[in-house]
Coordinates of C-alpha atoms in Angstrom, one line a residue:
M10 CA -28.1 11.5 2.8
S11 CA -25.6 12.1 5.7
A12 CA -24.6 9.4 8.2
N13 CA -22.4 8.6 11.1
L14 CA -19.3 7.0 9.6
L15 CA -16.6 4.9 11.2
L16 CA -13.6 4.5 8.9
V17 CA -11.2 1.7 9.8
G18 CA -7.9 2.5 8.1
C19 CA -7.0 5.8 6.5
G20 CA -4.4 5.0 3.9
K21 CA -4.5 6.4 0.3
M22 CA -7.8 4.9 -0.7
G23 CA -9.5 5.5 2.7
G24 CA -8.2 9.0 2.8
A25 CA -9.4 9.7 -0.8
M26 CA -12.9 8.4 0.1
L27 CA -13.0 10.4 3.3
A28 CA -12.2 13.6 1.3
G29 CA -15.0 12.8 -1.1
W30 CA -17.5 12.2 1.7
K31 CA -16.7 15.5 3.3
A32 CA -17.0 17.4 0.0
A33 CA -20.3 15.7 -0.7
G34 CA -21.7 16.3 2.8
A35 CA -22.2 12.6 3.3
A36 CA -20.8 12.5 6.8
A37 CA -22.9 13.8 9.7
A38 CA -20.1 12.7 12.1
M39 CA -17.0 10.7 11.5
V40 CA -14.5 8.7 13.6
V41 CA -11.3 7.3 12.0
V42 CA -9.5 4.4 13.5
E43 CA -5.8 4.6 12.3
P44 CA -3.2 2.7 14.3
H45 CA -0.4 5.0 13.0
G46 CA -2.0 8.1 14.4
Q47 CA -3.3 11.3 12.8
P48 CA -3.2 11.2 9.0
R49 CA -2.2 14.3 7.2
G50 CA -4.7 16.8 5.9
L51 CA -7.8 15.5 7.8
P52 CA -10.5 18.1 8.5
A53 CA -10.5 19.3 12.1
D54 CA -14.0 17.8 12.9
V55 CA -12.9 14.3 12.1
Q56 CA -12.0 12.4 15.3
V57 CA -9.0 10.0 15.1
V58 CA -8.3 7.2 17.5
T59 CA -5.6 4.6 17.3
D60 CA -7.7 1.5 18.1
A61 CA -11.3 0.3 18.4
A62 CA -11.3 0.5 22.2
A63 CA -10.9 4.3 22.0
I64 CA -14.1 4.8 19.9
P65 CA -16.3 7.1 21.9
A66 CA -18.9 5.1 23.8
G67 CA -21.8 7.2 22.5
F68 CA -20.8 7.0 18.9
R69 CA -23.2 4.9 16.8
P70 CA -22.1 4.4 13.3
D71 CA -24.5 4.0 10.4
A72 CA -21.7 2.5 8.3
V73 CA -18.4 0.9 9.2
I74 CA -16.0 1.3 6.2
L75 CA -13.3 -1.3 6.3
A76 CA -10.2 0.1 4.5
V77 CA -7.3 -1.8 6.1
K78 CA -4.9 -3.9 4.2
P79 CA -6.3 -7.4 3.6
Q80 CA -3.5 -9.1 5.5
M81 CA -4.4 -7.0 8.6
M82 CA -8.1 -7.8 8.4
D83 CA -8.0 -10.9 10.7
Q84 CA -6.5 -8.8 13.5
A85 CA -8.7 -5.8 13.0
L86 CA -12.2 -7.2 12.3
P87 CA -13.3 -8.8 15.6
A88 CA -13.4 -5.5 17.4
Y89 CA -16.2 -4.3 15.1
A90 CA -18.5 -7.2 15.4
R91 CA -20.5 -5.3 18.0
Y92 CA -21.9 -3.1 15.3
A93 CA -23.4 -6.1 13.3
G94 CA -27.1 -5.8 13.1
S95 CA -27.2 -2.0 13.3
A96 CA -24.5 -0.7 10.9
L97 CA -23.7 -1.4 7.3
F98 CA -20.3 -2.8 6.7
L99 CA -18.7 -1.5 3.5
S100 CA -15.5 -3.3 2.6
I101 CA -13.0 -2.0 0.1
A102 CA -10.4 -4.6 0.9
A103 CA -9.2 -6.6 -2.1
G104 CA -9.5 -10.4 -2.0
K105 CA -11.8 -10.7 1.0
P106 CA -15.2 -12.3 0.0
I107 CA -18.5 -11.6 1.7
E108 CA -18.4 -15.1 3.3
Y109 CA -15.2 -14.1 5.1
F110 CA -16.9 -11.1 6.8
E111 CA -20.1 -13.1 7.6
R112 CA -17.9 -15.6 9.3
H113 CA -16.1 -13.0 11.5
L114 CA -19.0 -10.6 12.1
G115 CA -21.9 -13.0 12.4
P116 CA -25.1 -13.8 10.5
E117 CA -26.7 -10.4 11.3
A118 CA -24.1 -8.4 9.5
A119 CA -25.2 -6.3 6.5
I120 CA -22.2 -6.3 4.2
V121 CA -21.4 -4.6 0.9
R122 CA -18.2 -5.6 -0.8
A123 CA -16.8 -3.0 -3.1
M124 CA -13.8 -2.6 -5.4
P125 CA -13.0 1.1 -6.0
N126 CA -9.9 2.3 -8.0
T127 CA -7.3 5.0 -7.5
P128 CA -8.9 7.7 -9.6
A129 CA -11.2 8.1 -6.6
A130 CA -8.4 10.4 -5.3
V131 CA -9.6 13.0 -7.9
G132 CA -13.3 12.1 -7.8
R133 CA -13.0 10.1 -11.1
G134 CA -13.0 6.6 -9.7
I135 CA -15.4 3.8 -10.4
S136 CA -16.5 1.2 -7.8
A137 CA -18.2 -2.1 -8.4
A138 CA -20.2 -3.4 -5.4
V139 CA -22.2 -6.4 -4.4
P140 CA -24.4 -6.7 -1.2
N141 CA -25.2 -9.7 0.9
A142 CA -28.8 -10.7 1.7
R143 CA -28.9 -8.7 4.9
V144 CA -28.5 -5.3 3.1
G145 CA -31.7 -3.4 3.0
E146 CA -32.7 -0.8 0.5
D147 CA -31.7 2.1 2.8
Q148 CA -28.3 0.6 3.4
R149 CA -27.9 -0.1 -0.3
Q150 CA -28.6 3.6 -0.9
L151 CA -26.1 4.6 1.8
A152 CA -23.4 2.5 0.2
R153 CA -24.2 4.1 -3.2
T154 CA -23.9 7.6 -1.6
L155 CA -20.6 6.8 -0.1
L156 CA -19.1 5.2 -3.2
S157 CA -20.5 7.8 -5.6
A158 CA -18.9 10.6 -3.6
V159 CA -15.6 9.5 -5.3
G160 CA -16.9 8.5 -8.8
E161 CA -19.3 6.2 -10.6
V162 CA -20.9 3.1 -9.0
A163 CA -21.8 -0.2 -10.7
W164 CA -23.7 -3.0 -8.9
V165 CA -23.0 -6.6 -9.8
D166 CA -25.3 -9.6 -9.1
D167 CA -22.7 -12.3 -8.8
E168 CA -19.8 -11.8 -6.3
A169 CA -17.6 -14.0 -8.5
Q170 CA -17.5 -11.1 -11.0
I171 CA -15.6 -9.0 -8.5
D172 CA -12.4 -10.9 -9.4
A173 CA -12.8 -9.7 -13.0
V174 CA -13.7 -6.2 -11.8
T175 CA -10.5 -6.2 -9.7
A176 CA -8.4 -7.1 -12.8
L177 CA -10.2 -4.6 -15.1
S178 CA -10.9 -1.5 -13.2
G179 CA -9.1 -2.1 -9.9
S180 CA -5.8 -2.7 -11.6
G181 CA -6.7 -0.8 -14.7
P182 CA -5.2 2.6 -13.8
A183 CA -1.8 0.8 -13.9
Y184 CA -2.4 -0.3 -17.4
V185 CA -3.2 3.3 -18.5
F186 CA 0.0 4.6 -16.7
L187 CA 2.0 1.9 -18.5
L188 CA 0.5 3.1 -21.8
V189 CA 1.7 6.6 -21.1
E190 CA 5.2 5.2 -20.3
A191 CA 5.2 3.2 -23.6
M192 CA 3.9 6.1 -25.7
A193 CA 6.6 8.5 -24.3
R194 CA 9.3 5.9 -24.9
G195 CA 8.1 5.5 -28.5
G196 CA 8.2 9.3 -28.9
V197 CA 11.8 9.3 -27.7
A198 CA 12.7 6.5 -30.1
A199 CA 11.2 8.6 -32.9
G200 CA 13.5 11.5 -32.0
L201 CA 11.6 13.6 -29.4
P202 CA 13.2 14.9 -26.2
A203 CA 12.2 12.8 -23.2
D204 CA 10.4 15.6 -21.4
L205 CA 8.4 16.6 -24.4
A206 CA 7.5 13.0 -25.2
M207 CA 6.2 12.5 -21.7
Q208 CA 4.2 15.8 -21.8
L209 CA 2.6 14.8 -25.0
A210 CA 1.8 11.3 -23.8
R211 CA 0.3 12.4 -20.5
A212 CA -1.9 15.2 -22.1
T213 CA -3.0 12.9 -24.9
V214 CA -4.2 10.1 -22.6
A215 CA -5.8 12.5 -20.0
G216 CA -7.6 14.5 -22.8
S217 CA -8.7 11.3 -24.5
G218 CA -10.1 10.0 -21.3
E219 CA -12.1 13.2 -20.7
L220 CA -13.4 13.1 -24.3
L221 CA -14.5 9.5 -23.7
R222 CA -16.2 10.4 -20.5
Q223 CA -18.2 13.3 -22.0
S224 CA -19.0 11.6 -25.3
H225 CA -22.1 9.6 -26.0
E226 CA -20.3 7.6 -28.6
L227 CA -18.7 4.2 -28.0
A228 CA -15.0 4.0 -27.7
E229 CA -14.9 2.0 -30.9
Q230 CA -16.6 4.9 -32.8
L231 CA -14.3 7.5 -31.2
R232 CA -11.3 5.5 -32.4
R233 CA -12.8 5.4 -35.9
N234 CA -13.4 9.1 -35.8
V235 CA -9.6 9.7 -35.4
T236 CA -8.6 7.2 -38.0
S237 CA -8.3 8.5 -41.6
P238 CA -8.0 5.9 -44.3
K239 CA -4.3 5.4 -45.3
G240 CA -3.2 8.0 -42.7
T241 CA -0.8 8.0 -39.9
T242 CA -3.2 6.7 -37.2
E243 CA -4.2 3.8 -39.4
A244 CA -0.5 2.9 -39.9
A245 CA 0.0 2.9 -36.1
L246 CA -3.2 0.9 -35.4
D247 CA -2.2 -1.7 -37.9
V248 CA 0.6 -2.5 -35.5
L249 CA -1.5 -2.3 -32.3
M250 CA -4.5 -4.2 -33.6
Q251 CA -2.6 -7.1 -35.3
E252 CA -3.9 -10.6 -34.8
G253 CA -1.9 -12.9 -32.7
P254 CA -0.2 -12.7 -29.3
G255 CA 1.5 -9.3 -30.0
G256 CA -1.7 -7.4 -30.6
L257 CA -3.0 -5.0 -28.0
H258 CA -6.4 -6.7 -27.7
N259 CA -4.8 -10.1 -27.1
L260 CA -2.3 -8.7 -24.6
L261 CA -4.9 -6.9 -22.5
T262 CA -7.2 -10.0 -22.6
R263 CA -4.4 -12.1 -21.3
A264 CA -3.4 -9.4 -18.7
I265 CA -7.0 -9.2 -17.3
A266 CA -7.3 -13.0 -17.3
A267 CA -4.1 -13.2 -15.2
G268 CA -5.3 -10.5 -12.8
T269 CA -8.6 -12.3 -12.4
A270 CA -6.9 -15.6 -11.6
R271 CA -4.7 -13.9 -9.1
S272 CA -7.7 -12.2 -7.4
R273 CA -9.3 -15.7 -7.0
E274 CA -6.1 -17.1 -5.6
L275 CA -6.0 -14.3 -3.0
A276 CA -9.6 -14.9 -2.0
G277 CA -8.8 -18.5 -1.3

């Protein structure tokens, strides 16, 4: 499925998604609205304009992808209400609920709210998405095509779950990067040179992630497979899996709860 796409905002996430659409052949034609001018590295056949008034009069988008920063949405959104009723609106803006877009775009607007994450930049993202009642089956499939061009797609039935999605997978890459930092720091404390410790930590996390992606076994089983009784892994896991506030399970549960609460606050 290829479609006429109007991308509003071409920052890191918008640019990553655009690259995925081009690679997957998802775009029949594309116009990008970017107030800061021509982004680097765009294909020559992508037309860039600096505001909505400069969109070619004959261009009829099948999807309007809203990728501007949430704090800029109030200013940007009204210019695209003219496409309500004909185009799908796909929002990847954090903290903006479907009700917000319905209020600004009108009752005819077909809206999918999605939360992708930064591994989309290498085609390994995951996006959770929720549609409003105006989204038809063809538009749902279009949204799936656009999101799956940069990774996996999961649909949720309840928009309230998007706050937890934001905290788990939207913010999740930062937790993994922090894990690499912490592993490397632990290696240095155990006597390794800093550059070697970081090399080992990065490769271990990246390789483990790929093993997890390709394996049919649960993460719990993969962990058990690595853990020999009375061995070095078990000794380390006894620290990480301890009961109480210092254990990794408890820390991540608290972290995701905090992120979920903040997402709800931002949504108003």
